[in-house]
XYZ file of C-alpha atoms in Angstrom:
671
model
C 20.347 -12.548 -140.701
C 19.604 -15.855 -141.854
C 18.411 -18.450 -139.571
C 21.172 -21.283 -138.390
C 18.971 -24.510 -139.252
C 19.816 -27.450 -137.167
C 20.754 -30.045 -140.123
C 19.272 -32.994 -137.488
C 15.362 -31.783 -138.505
C 13.686 -32.490 -141.522
C 11.846 -29.434 -141.797
C 11.981 -26.905 -144.698
C 12.261 -23.723 -144.694
C 10.415 -21.110 -146.043
C 12.865 -18.205 -145.738
C 11.117 -15.602 -148.396
C 9.565 -12.489 -146.690
C 6.454 -11.770 -148.276
C 5.024 -9.864 -145.638
C 7.215 -7.550 -146.750
C 7.193 -7.412 -150.603
C 5.285 -10.082 -153.365
C 7.051 -10.795 -156.318
C 3.684 -10.498 -159.074
C 5.378 -11.548 -161.968
C 8.527 -13.492 -163.299
C 10.271 -13.064 -166.706
C 12.777 -15.532 -167.313
C 15.228 -15.244 -170.328
C 17.091 -18.525 -170.316
C 19.602 -20.585 -171.972
C 19.467 -24.640 -171.559
C 23.317 -26.236 -172.080
C 23.442 -29.622 -172.212
C 27.058 -29.427 -172.321
C 27.901 -27.849 -169.616
C 24.533 -29.009 -167.609
C 23.192 -25.562 -166.413
C 19.935 -23.542 -167.213
C 21.632 -19.765 -167.238
C 20.939 -16.460 -168.130
C 18.181 -13.968 -165.918
C 15.135 -13.588 -164.339
C 13.267 -10.531 -163.861
C 10.968 -10.057 -160.814
C 8.340 -7.263 -160.286
C 7.460 -6.417 -157.032
C 4.775 -4.670 -154.646
C 5.145 -3.938 -151.086
C 3.143 -6.708 -148.958
C 0.179 -4.670 -148.370
C -0.280 -4.123 -151.986
C -1.342 -8.196 -151.856
C -4.111 -7.463 -149.162
C -5.700 -5.561 -151.900
C -8.568 -8.000 -153.609
C -9.428 -5.882 -156.907
C -6.577 -4.288 -159.161
C -9.570 -1.650 -160.126
C -6.661 1.195 -161.512
C -5.543 1.004 -164.981
C -8.090 0.143 -166.944
C -7.750 3.339 -168.600
C -4.082 2.337 -169.780
C -5.547 -0.426 -172.457
C -3.899 0.805 -175.959
C -5.811 -1.872 -177.845
C -9.445 -2.724 -177.918
C -11.030 -5.018 -175.819
C -10.923 -7.406 -178.847
C -7.622 -6.931 -178.961
C -6.545 -7.568 -175.427
C -8.208 -11.056 -175.077
C -7.213 -12.164 -177.956
C -5.623 -16.080 -177.515
C -4.649 -17.109 -181.064
C -1.749 -19.058 -181.493
C -1.214 -16.087 -184.163
C -1.275 -13.024 -181.463
C 1.144 -15.451 -179.616
C 3.818 -15.991 -182.333
C 4.185 -12.421 -182.658
C 4.421 -11.433 -179.250
C 7.249 -14.113 -179.133
C 8.954 -12.418 -181.852
C 9.095 -9.205 -180.539
C 10.012 -10.108 -177.236
C 12.978 -12.076 -179.565
C 13.644 -8.935 -180.949
C 13.993 -7.113 -178.106
C 16.263 -9.768 -176.779
C 18.734 -9.831 -179.748
C 19.144 -6.012 -179.929
C 20.644 -6.069 -176.143
C 23.940 -6.866 -176.984
C 24.712 -6.530 -173.358
C 22.969 -9.956 -172.270
C 24.802 -11.737 -175.445
C 26.127 -15.582 -175.175
C 25.908 -15.071 -171.124
C 23.881 -18.387 -170.308
C 26.347 -20.774 -172.153
C 30.121 -19.297 -170.842
C 32.051 -21.788 -168.652
C 34.345 -18.748 -168.084
C 34.793 -17.585 -164.264
C 31.996 -15.865 -162.678
C 33.321 -12.608 -162.328
C 33.803 -12.591 -165.812
C 29.777 -11.557 -166.780
C 30.280 -8.328 -164.416
C 30.852 -4.979 -165.547
C 34.410 -4.122 -163.656
C 32.856 -1.646 -161.208
C 30.360 -4.310 -160.286
C 29.940 -5.689 -156.561
C 29.337 -9.179 -155.945
C 28.648 -11.499 -153.657
C 28.468 -15.509 -153.880
C 29.705 -17.233 -150.986
C 27.171 -19.671 -148.689
C 27.510 -18.064 -145.603
C 24.940 -17.956 -142.704
C 24.177 -14.446 -142.497
C 24.801 -11.021 -143.560
C 25.189 -9.053 -147.011
C 28.251 -10.139 -149.249
C 29.717 -7.434 -151.109
C 32.834 -4.468 -151.108
C 31.062 -2.777 -148.885
C 29.914 -3.260 -145.367
C 27.171 -5.624 -144.840
C 25.536 -3.308 -141.826
C 24.988 0.201 -142.725
C 23.649 1.771 -139.681
C 24.599 5.419 -141.061
C 21.186 6.316 -142.441
C 19.473 7.423 -139.363
C 20.664 4.802 -137.038
C 18.312 1.848 -139.124
C 19.868 -1.173 -140.967
C 18.733 -1.375 -144.828
C 15.633 -3.399 -145.562
C 16.503 -6.761 -147.002
C 14.248 -8.590 -149.692
C 14.579 -12.564 -148.942
C 14.158 -14.538 -151.814
C 14.150 -18.848 -151.397
C 17.434 -20.081 -153.181
C 19.490 -22.996 -153.015
C 21.947 -24.936 -154.895
C 22.412 -21.489 -157.420
C 25.266 -19.178 -158.515
C 23.749 -15.954 -158.334
C 26.193 -13.665 -160.216
C 24.921 -10.436 -159.839
C 21.400 -8.559 -158.812
C 20.721 -4.624 -160.522
C 18.123 -2.524 -160.318
C 15.931 -2.402 -163.620
C 15.134 1.444 -165.302
C 11.856 0.800 -166.358
C 11.412 4.433 -167.493
C 13.786 3.775 -170.201
C 10.668 1.921 -171.982
C 9.333 4.136 -174.837
C 6.131 4.790 -174.239
C 6.254 3.327 -170.415
C 5.344 7.356 -169.134
C 1.380 6.464 -169.333
C 1.693 4.276 -166.628
C 2.868 7.008 -164.153
C 1.340 9.455 -161.942
C 2.541 12.731 -160.979
C 5.367 12.313 -157.999
C 5.503 15.406 -156.481
C 8.697 15.406 -154.798
C 11.917 18.046 -154.409
C 14.450 15.326 -154.514
C 15.442 14.442 -157.683
C 16.808 11.249 -157.545
C 14.058 10.437 -155.218
C 11.514 11.302 -157.450
C 12.995 9.099 -159.936
C 12.874 6.331 -157.333
C 9.235 6.913 -156.990
C 8.321 6.535 -160.565
C 10.420 3.446 -161.181
C 8.218 2.273 -158.391
C 4.902 3.862 -159.268
C 5.214 2.454 -162.808
C 5.765 -1.222 -161.936
C 2.719 -0.541 -159.379
C 0.515 0.320 -162.058
C 1.543 -2.088 -164.686
C 1.016 -5.183 -161.866
C -2.220 -3.646 -161.083
C -3.845 -3.711 -165.280
C -7.343 -4.597 -165.775
C -6.894 -8.430 -166.528
C -9.206 -7.406 -170.089
C -5.301 -6.078 -170.904
C -3.523 -9.222 -170.143
C -1.751 -9.107 -173.919
C -0.430 -5.545 -173.044
C 0.563 -6.140 -169.759
C 2.666 -9.327 -171.445
C 4.200 -6.987 -173.719
C 4.684 -4.416 -171.330
C 6.325 -7.055 -168.818
C 9.059 -7.961 -171.521
C 9.872 -4.620 -172.596
C 10.487 -3.651 -169.229
C 12.875 -7.346 -168.310
C 15.193 -6.141 -171.149
C 15.279 -2.491 -170.393
C 18.994 -1.679 -168.876
C 19.852 -1.453 -165.451
C 20.357 0.968 -163.427
C 22.567 0.649 -160.197
C 24.125 -2.889 -159.045
C 22.475 -4.161 -155.482
C 24.257 -5.714 -152.578
C 22.866 -9.694 -152.256
C 24.382 -12.525 -150.483
C 23.555 -16.396 -150.829
C 23.026 -18.746 -148.188
C 22.049 -22.453 -147.853
C 18.371 -21.956 -148.349
C 17.849 -18.208 -149.433
C 19.106 -15.330 -151.530
C 19.422 -11.788 -149.400
C 19.100 -8.641 -151.683
C 19.358 -5.057 -150.319
C 20.204 -1.615 -151.750
C 22.197 0.412 -149.605
C 20.081 3.606 -147.688
C 16.900 1.954 -148.498
C 15.131 1.054 -145.496
C 11.787 0.298 -146.372
C 10.055 -2.482 -148.700
C 7.637 0.625 -150.176
C 11.213 2.315 -151.485
C 12.949 -0.817 -152.047
C 13.297 -1.358 -155.670
C 9.827 -2.867 -157.615
C 11.995 -3.964 -160.927
C 15.107 -6.155 -160.166
C 17.137 -8.277 -162.641
C 19.162 -11.570 -160.933
C 22.004 -12.793 -163.543
C 22.157 -16.872 -162.157
C 23.069 -19.886 -163.020
C 21.743 -23.549 -162.281
C 24.377 -26.391 -160.700
C 24.683 -29.980 -162.203
C 23.542 -30.983 -158.802
C 20.664 -28.818 -158.030
C 17.694 -30.695 -156.735
C 15.058 -29.231 -158.897
C 16.541 -30.309 -161.978
C 17.046 -33.094 -163.285
C 19.892 -34.108 -166.335
C 19.403 -37.438 -167.735
C 18.858 -39.559 -170.683
C 15.223 -40.875 -172.291
C 14.408 -44.296 -173.336
C 15.765 -43.367 -176.964
C 19.227 -42.649 -175.107
C 18.901 -39.069 -175.827
C 19.965 -36.293 -173.642
C 16.897 -34.468 -172.080
C 16.172 -32.341 -168.342
C 13.423 -31.833 -166.447
C 11.906 -29.736 -163.270
C 11.320 -32.158 -160.547
C 8.777 -31.915 -158.004
C 11.511 -32.785 -155.036
C 11.111 -31.225 -151.468
C 12.335 -28.114 -152.138
C 10.273 -27.052 -155.203
C 11.843 -24.696 -157.619
C 14.478 -22.564 -155.426
C 17.102 -24.597 -157.404
C 16.110 -23.679 -160.677
C 15.256 -19.826 -159.934
C 15.521 -17.393 -157.031
C 11.871 -17.052 -156.293
C 9.439 -16.691 -153.217
C 8.673 -20.392 -152.306
C 5.601 -19.858 -149.932
C 1.991 -20.881 -151.346
C 0.832 -17.036 -150.362
C 3.017 -15.529 -153.006
C 1.008 -16.075 -156.003
C 2.491 -14.486 -159.297
C 2.331 -14.975 -163.131
C 5.362 -15.359 -165.113
C 6.315 -15.762 -168.948
C 9.727 -17.381 -169.874
C 11.578 -17.747 -172.718
C 13.782 -20.674 -173.000
C 16.645 -21.446 -175.873
C 17.785 -24.708 -176.605
C 19.535 -26.560 -179.743
C 16.802 -26.864 -182.341
C 17.138 -30.071 -182.151
C 15.333 -30.039 -178.559
C 11.405 -29.473 -177.945
C 10.871 -26.977 -174.834
C 7.922 -27.838 -173.000
C 6.559 -25.573 -170.091
C 3.668 -24.697 -168.076
C 1.631 -22.285 -170.125
C -1.210 -21.508 -171.510
C -0.018 -21.247 -175.116
C 1.314 -23.764 -177.637
C 4.286 -21.935 -178.822
C 5.801 -22.798 -182.006
C 10.236 -22.117 -181.646
C 11.589 -19.229 -183.782
C 15.162 -19.275 -184.720
C 17.500 -16.993 -183.144
C 21.308 -18.241 -183.555
C 22.454 -20.405 -185.365
C 21.680 -23.875 -184.041
C 19.478 -22.441 -181.268
C 15.770 -21.887 -181.166
C 13.370 -19.733 -178.980
C 10.328 -21.186 -176.810
C 8.164 -18.424 -175.103
C 5.510 -19.358 -172.547
C 3.343 -17.334 -169.909
C 0.078 -17.818 -167.941
C -1.910 -15.381 -166.670
C -3.388 -17.341 -163.618
C -1.641 -16.169 -160.432
C -0.047 -19.529 -158.768
C 2.845 -20.392 -156.453
C 5.970 -20.656 -157.761
C 6.103 -23.767 -157.342
C 3.965 -24.935 -160.055
C 6.260 -23.898 -162.402
C 7.800 -26.556 -164.632
C 10.428 -27.474 -167.641
C 11.011 -29.890 -169.486
C 13.823 -30.050 -172.448
C 13.796 -32.858 -174.587
C 13.786 -34.709 -178.050
C 10.492 -35.583 -177.426
C 8.570 -36.618 -180.182
C 4.562 -35.306 -180.208
C 2.256 -38.231 -180.794
C -0.528 -37.899 -183.417
C -3.601 -39.681 -184.097
C -5.192 -40.255 -187.681
C -6.996 -38.709 -188.907
C -10.171 -41.106 -188.955
C -9.804 -40.898 -185.058
C -12.251 -38.110 -183.337
C -12.780 -37.035 -179.553
C -15.726 -38.200 -178.692
C -17.013 -36.392 -175.663
C -18.859 -37.813 -172.977
C -22.145 -36.470 -171.857
C -23.777 -37.346 -168.552
C -27.547 -38.469 -167.938
C -28.254 -34.417 -166.865
C -26.680 -31.416 -167.037
C -24.973 -29.776 -163.987
C -25.326 -25.854 -164.598
C -24.239 -23.281 -161.839
C -25.921 -20.160 -161.268
C -22.400 -18.040 -161.615
C -21.472 -15.829 -159.031
C -18.521 -13.031 -158.685
C -15.123 -14.704 -158.373
C -13.427 -14.601 -154.703
C -9.644 -14.559 -156.030
C -7.415 -11.677 -157.504
C -8.642 -10.669 -160.667
C -7.004 -12.049 -163.870
C -8.518 -13.813 -167.051
C -10.866 -16.521 -165.684
C -12.150 -19.407 -167.500
C -14.845 -20.202 -165.200
C -16.396 -16.672 -166.179
C -16.677 -18.038 -169.802
C -19.678 -19.621 -171.314
C -17.245 -21.173 -174.141
C -15.154 -22.512 -171.884
C -17.804 -24.159 -169.961
C -19.347 -25.482 -172.626
C -15.322 -27.240 -173.853
C -16.118 -30.805 -172.486
C -12.193 -31.580 -174.357
C -9.403 -28.621 -173.795
C -6.534 -29.035 -176.918
C -4.162 -31.494 -175.918
C -0.985 -32.701 -177.144
C 1.443 -35.910 -175.686
C 4.818 -36.440 -176.032
C 7.000 -38.613 -175.614
C 10.669 -40.478 -176.452
C 10.916 -41.855 -179.996
C 10.915 -45.704 -178.812
C 7.969 -44.861 -176.756
C 5.727 -42.846 -179.569
C 3.769 -45.977 -180.597
C 2.628 -47.484 -177.258
C 1.639 -43.747 -176.349
C -0.444 -43.658 -179.911
C -1.964 -47.294 -178.775
C -2.646 -46.559 -174.894
C -2.069 -43.280 -173.702
C -3.565 -41.101 -176.880
C -7.544 -42.880 -177.014
C -7.646 -42.218 -173.311
C -6.624 -38.707 -173.082
C -10.016 -36.691 -174.626
C -12.350 -39.827 -172.652
C -10.883 -38.751 -169.005
C -10.971 -34.905 -170.178
C -14.613 -35.305 -170.756
C -15.347 -37.608 -167.715
C -13.569 -34.948 -165.669
C -15.485 -32.122 -167.413
C -18.843 -33.745 -166.787
C -17.661 -34.424 -162.841
C -16.767 -30.877 -162.137
C -17.284 -28.622 -165.034
C -15.482 -25.832 -166.892
C -11.388 -27.154 -166.857
C -9.310 -24.548 -164.879
C -6.490 -24.541 -167.858
C -7.040 -23.989 -171.290
C -4.778 -26.364 -172.586
C -2.637 -29.494 -171.788
C 0.525 -31.147 -172.779
C 1.081 -34.877 -171.224
C 4.897 -35.800 -171.449
C 6.327 -39.248 -170.446
C 9.144 -39.019 -168.369
C 12.495 -40.832 -168.224
C 12.673 -43.766 -166.339
C 14.608 -42.195 -163.219
C 11.254 -40.203 -162.807
C 10.923 -41.470 -158.758
C 6.676 -40.824 -159.766
C 4.068 -42.216 -161.118
C 2.734 -38.914 -162.164
C 2.886 -34.762 -161.577
C 0.805 -32.718 -162.324
C 1.627 -28.989 -163.150
C -0.226 -25.860 -164.909
C -0.843 -26.970 -168.352
C 1.336 -30.348 -168.352
C 1.410 -33.388 -167.149
C 4.104 -35.879 -165.975
C 3.475 -39.361 -166.817
C 5.747 -42.400 -166.061
C 6.714 -44.828 -168.481
C 4.942 -47.808 -166.411
C 1.456 -45.984 -167.496
C 2.450 -47.773 -170.372
C 2.723 -51.291 -168.977
C -0.472 -53.833 -169.181
C -3.833 -52.711 -170.011
C -5.569 -49.642 -170.032
C -6.651 -49.139 -166.738
C -3.283 -47.999 -164.738
C -2.704 -45.307 -167.688
C -6.502 -44.374 -167.484
C -6.507 -44.680 -163.475
C -3.311 -42.084 -163.446
C -4.567 -39.901 -166.119
C -7.745 -38.799 -163.774
C -5.909 -38.598 -161.128
C -3.563 -36.001 -162.627
C -6.514 -34.446 -164.217
C -7.956 -33.995 -161.082
C -4.975 -31.835 -159.810
C -6.009 -29.413 -162.327
C -9.300 -28.431 -159.850
C -7.848 -29.300 -156.261
C -4.031 -28.713 -156.169
C -3.721 -26.202 -158.892
C -6.855 -24.191 -158.924
C -7.732 -24.269 -155.367
C -4.137 -25.405 -153.394
C -3.607 -25.263 -149.913
C -2.046 -22.508 -147.854
C -0.067 -24.733 -146.123
C 1.839 -27.248 -147.926
C 1.291 -29.216 -144.365
C -2.114 -30.103 -145.939
C -1.151 -32.378 -148.544
C -4.741 -34.361 -148.302
C -6.261 -31.199 -149.728
C -4.664 -32.038 -153.051
C -4.117 -35.760 -152.866
C -7.158 -36.447 -151.043
C -9.438 -35.037 -153.579
C -7.429 -36.473 -156.513
C -7.423 -39.647 -155.167
C -11.300 -39.761 -154.633
C -11.917 -37.888 -157.902
C -10.170 -40.555 -159.931
C -12.697 -43.318 -159.486
C -15.407 -40.976 -160.923
C -13.390 -39.859 -163.420
C -11.891 -43.150 -164.546
C -15.637 -44.998 -164.210
C -17.482 -42.129 -166.397
C -14.497 -42.514 -169.083
C -15.452 -46.289 -169.210
C -18.942 -45.600 -169.155
C -19.401 -47.964 -166.734
C -22.845 -48.799 -165.570
C -24.121 -47.738 -162.202
C -23.429 -51.257 -160.349
C -20.221 -52.051 -162.408
C -18.754 -48.479 -161.055
C -19.627 -49.104 -157.489
C -18.081 -52.413 -157.649
C -14.819 -50.638 -159.299
C -15.171 -48.352 -156.395
C -15.493 -50.726 -153.538
C -12.827 -53.210 -154.837
C -10.044 -49.999 -154.941
C -11.537 -48.981 -151.702
C -10.909 -52.285 -150.146
C -6.882 -52.343 -151.662
C -6.401 -48.892 -150.292
C -7.545 -49.906 -146.650
C -5.352 -52.395 -146.757
C -2.457 -50.379 -147.562
C -3.585 -47.492 -145.686
C -3.031 -50.181 -142.332
C 0.050 -51.489 -143.341
C 1.284 -47.974 -143.796
C 0.109 -47.025 -140.260
C 1.628 -49.807 -138.781
C 5.143 -49.513 -140.115
C 5.647 -45.846 -139.949
C 6.398 -43.382 -137.294
C 3.167 -41.737 -136.003
C 4.330 -38.409 -136.358
C 4.097 -38.918 -140.292
C 0.592 -39.945 -140.300
C -0.996 -36.926 -138.798
C -2.776 -35.075 -142.034
C -2.076 -31.531 -140.189
C 0.723 -31.576 -138.383
C 0.813 -28.023 -137.359
C -2.904 -28.729 -136.240
C -4.025 -24.833 -134.367
C -1.031 -23.564 -136.272
C -1.744 -24.384 -139.549
C -1.612 -21.772 -141.950
C 0.740 -19.775 -139.152
C 3.816 -17.437 -140.644
C 6.102 -14.999 -138.999
C 5.233 -11.563 -139.293
C 7.505 -11.434 -142.293
C 6.022 -14.186 -143.803
C 9.378 -16.689 -143.077
C 7.597 -20.453 -141.765
C 8.711 -23.970 -142.260
C 7.022 -26.973 -143.902
C 7.397 -29.670 -141.394
C 8.374 -32.892 -142.443
C 9.166 -31.137 -145.827
C 12.771 -32.784 -146.025
C 12.319 -36.553 -144.428
C 12.896 -38.732 -146.671
C 10.442 -41.471 -145.326
C 7.810 -39.389 -146.289
C 8.488 -39.195 -149.914
C 7.643 -42.874 -149.864
C 4.311 -42.670 -147.578
C 0.456 -42.314 -148.987
C -0.962 -41.494 -145.637
C -2.255 -37.976 -147.025
C -3.393 -39.789 -150.194
C -5.265 -42.092 -148.177
C -6.849 -40.808 -145.330
C -7.985 -38.183 -147.053
C -9.659 -40.180 -149.969
C -11.485 -41.907 -146.789
C -12.185 -38.924 -145.226
C -14.312 -38.049 -148.517
C -15.898 -40.976 -148.837
C -17.009 -40.577 -145.276
C -18.360 -37.301 -146.229
C -19.752 -38.660 -149.396
C -21.349 -40.922 -147.656
C -23.318 -38.721 -145.219
C -24.516 -36.227 -147.721
C -25.334 -38.752 -150.634
C -23.121 -39.210 -153.436
C -25.373 -36.808 -155.917
C -25.429 -34.723 -153.481
C -22.007 -34.653 -152.902
C -20.561 -34.250 -156.486
C -22.989 -31.431 -156.657
C -21.480 -29.741 -153.909
C -18.157 -30.044 -155.381
C -19.082 -27.751 -158.388
C -20.143 -25.544 -156.193
C -17.203 -25.331 -154.163
C -14.937 -25.116 -156.504
C -16.693 -22.512 -158.076
C -16.592 -20.839 -154.775
C -12.785 -21.190 -154.097
C -11.314 -21.377 -157.867
C -8.349 -19.250 -157.839
C -7.682 -19.185 -154.517
C -5.598 -20.979 -151.593
C -7.583 -22.483 -148.835
C -7.451 -24.546 -145.219
C -9.170 -27.823 -144.234
C -11.863 -25.882 -142.812
C -12.763 -23.737 -145.528
C -14.017 -27.139 -147.241
C -15.374 -28.519 -143.916
C -17.362 -25.411 -142.887
C -18.692 -25.471 -145.871
C -19.974 -29.193 -146.945
C -20.979 -29.469 -142.846
C -23.658 -26.780 -143.905
C -24.793 -28.992 -147.110
C -24.846 -32.096 -144.686
C -28.979 -31.822 -143.268
C -29.066 -31.912 -139.355
C -30.340 -35.580 -139.008
C -27.205 -36.727 -140.980
C -24.668 -34.782 -139.669
C -24.845 -37.040 -135.962
C -23.159 -34.462 -134.451
C -20.183 -33.966 -136.353
C -18.280 -30.395 -136.654
C -14.693 -28.870 -137.631
C -13.491 -29.863 -134.725
C -14.375 -33.310 -134.303
C -13.070 -33.701 -137.885
C -10.299 -32.222 -136.402
C -9.804 -34.264 -133.781
C -10.529 -38.319 -135.585
C -9.167 -37.437 -139.007
C -6.359 -34.775 -139.083
C -4.832 -34.298 -136.320
C -4.486 -37.839 -134.871
C -2.321 -41.089 -136.275
C -3.896 -43.811 -137.354
C -6.747 -44.757 -138.712
C -10.062 -43.160 -137.509
C -12.468 -45.976 -135.497
C -15.202 -43.451 -135.318
C -17.776 -41.747 -137.842
C -16.174 -43.928 -140.677
C -18.531 -46.658 -141.696
C -16.535 -47.594 -144.891
C -13.623 -48.251 -143.175
C -15.621 -50.496 -140.529
C -17.187 -51.952 -143.411
C -13.841 -53.065 -145.123
C -12.063 -54.078 -141.915
C -14.658 -56.464 -140.975
C -14.274 -58.247 -144.695
C -10.204 -57.915 -144.117
């Protein structure tokens, strides 16, 4: 049963039972309808049982590559274009999906006549024409898959018959069962298990198979119900996650008022839509598993009018393909597993800002190179850039800038020259860029922040284009820093925001000083001035906010703990006051200043490069960072510091630390 939420509390529920089943890949096939202000279509989830997630390596399936290793590794735009065309042909040939997304007729008209469905927002149970509590099978209740979902109209859920895909049998092993129906069910699940465990070298083959499976016919509708925060799905007679369908298709549409999607107009008065990093993340964009531990890959086909440009979190720089009269299809994918909350879409009449041919990207070369001895990656297997010598030498990754027409010239003057300088400065500080490309979009004026970073794309407020280059440069550096801290390395518990925001705030100063080519004394003066301003901001915030909201680890010793099913809450996640606070940015920043002072700045940044090398592609808790850096601090400089002491002074206590905070004390004496 879905827990009844206390509406007087401000904790954000994470309902997905990730301890039982995990989504390993999403395939989205969506239409953006500006007339109805909805995004609608299908999403196919490829799942494994919870125990599968504990495996550290994929291992199996390397022999399944039907192409040469060179072909599997091919990341050219031509290869991506061919894959997009193949997927689009498969989609257009499936007449059962035609015109679903833009229909504004009654929801039941989208179903087969025999379909069972439920879309009532009930606090518990499974809505359908059948009993919601099926206990006739050995007296046990059916297993229920719980997904995070809010502000969505779910129309239909069905199992996908992956065995219908031509050639898919090569992923199946012998299923020695007597019962034919059980044999078929296990065959489908086994195919999915083999597909998700393919070697990283076979990523291109894997994407193609995901696409073909996502277009396979359904083989039975599943019972479902939506609640205020979740979508609950079950199959009658299935009592365990192991036997639950491992490939399911969900037909749904967003609601115009959905809190994950912003329908608006740009600064040139043209319609647009973009997803927002709201407290509820993407659960009002698609049914998903929101807990950070549910790291997955995705691929998405978005159709929109041919006057629009579709930007998205993706490794490729796609060109649109005509799919119907007046419509174009855009295809993006990622091969690095990340939390579903990092997925981003922006659709609008964006103009690409291009530089004149005479202007070149000039990389920044530091005084000395910082090369690390490559160690074995600790993350789950994927095509990792940090293992690539070519990526290591790439100081400036491919990048594009998009903006409304009226801001195009300003972006060409301010933003475009800064981007290669900031990318190069970041590379000089931390090494290999975790992502292969970057789009930067100036979002509409109703964007509530200065910036937001997602994989392969950064949203920037138009405010950064005002005044001189300093505001634009520092904000750009902050968002670029999130590629390492926030995306490539994420917090295993969302309440530890300082792991992302504290690091980005600290690194933006170094990136920006390097991008400006400042001399040592100039950089030092600039950092001290910014520290003083941040000190005053933190002091004011502490004096005018609730103590509970000043704590960087509100769950304290329970940080990172979840229920057996995987369900948890984000403490204060729905508190509107928290959205306007910067305590996680500022206290996290000053903690890092303190540690850098203890270890010495040069040693500190050398340590950060080792830390990124060790933990990229993984989720961490505070102690992972603190244990590693304390080992680097010489005993005579450690002053009795321990993880527990840092917890007590910096992370688990409200207010501004008074002990072991030399930078803070120096600044406080000048105020």
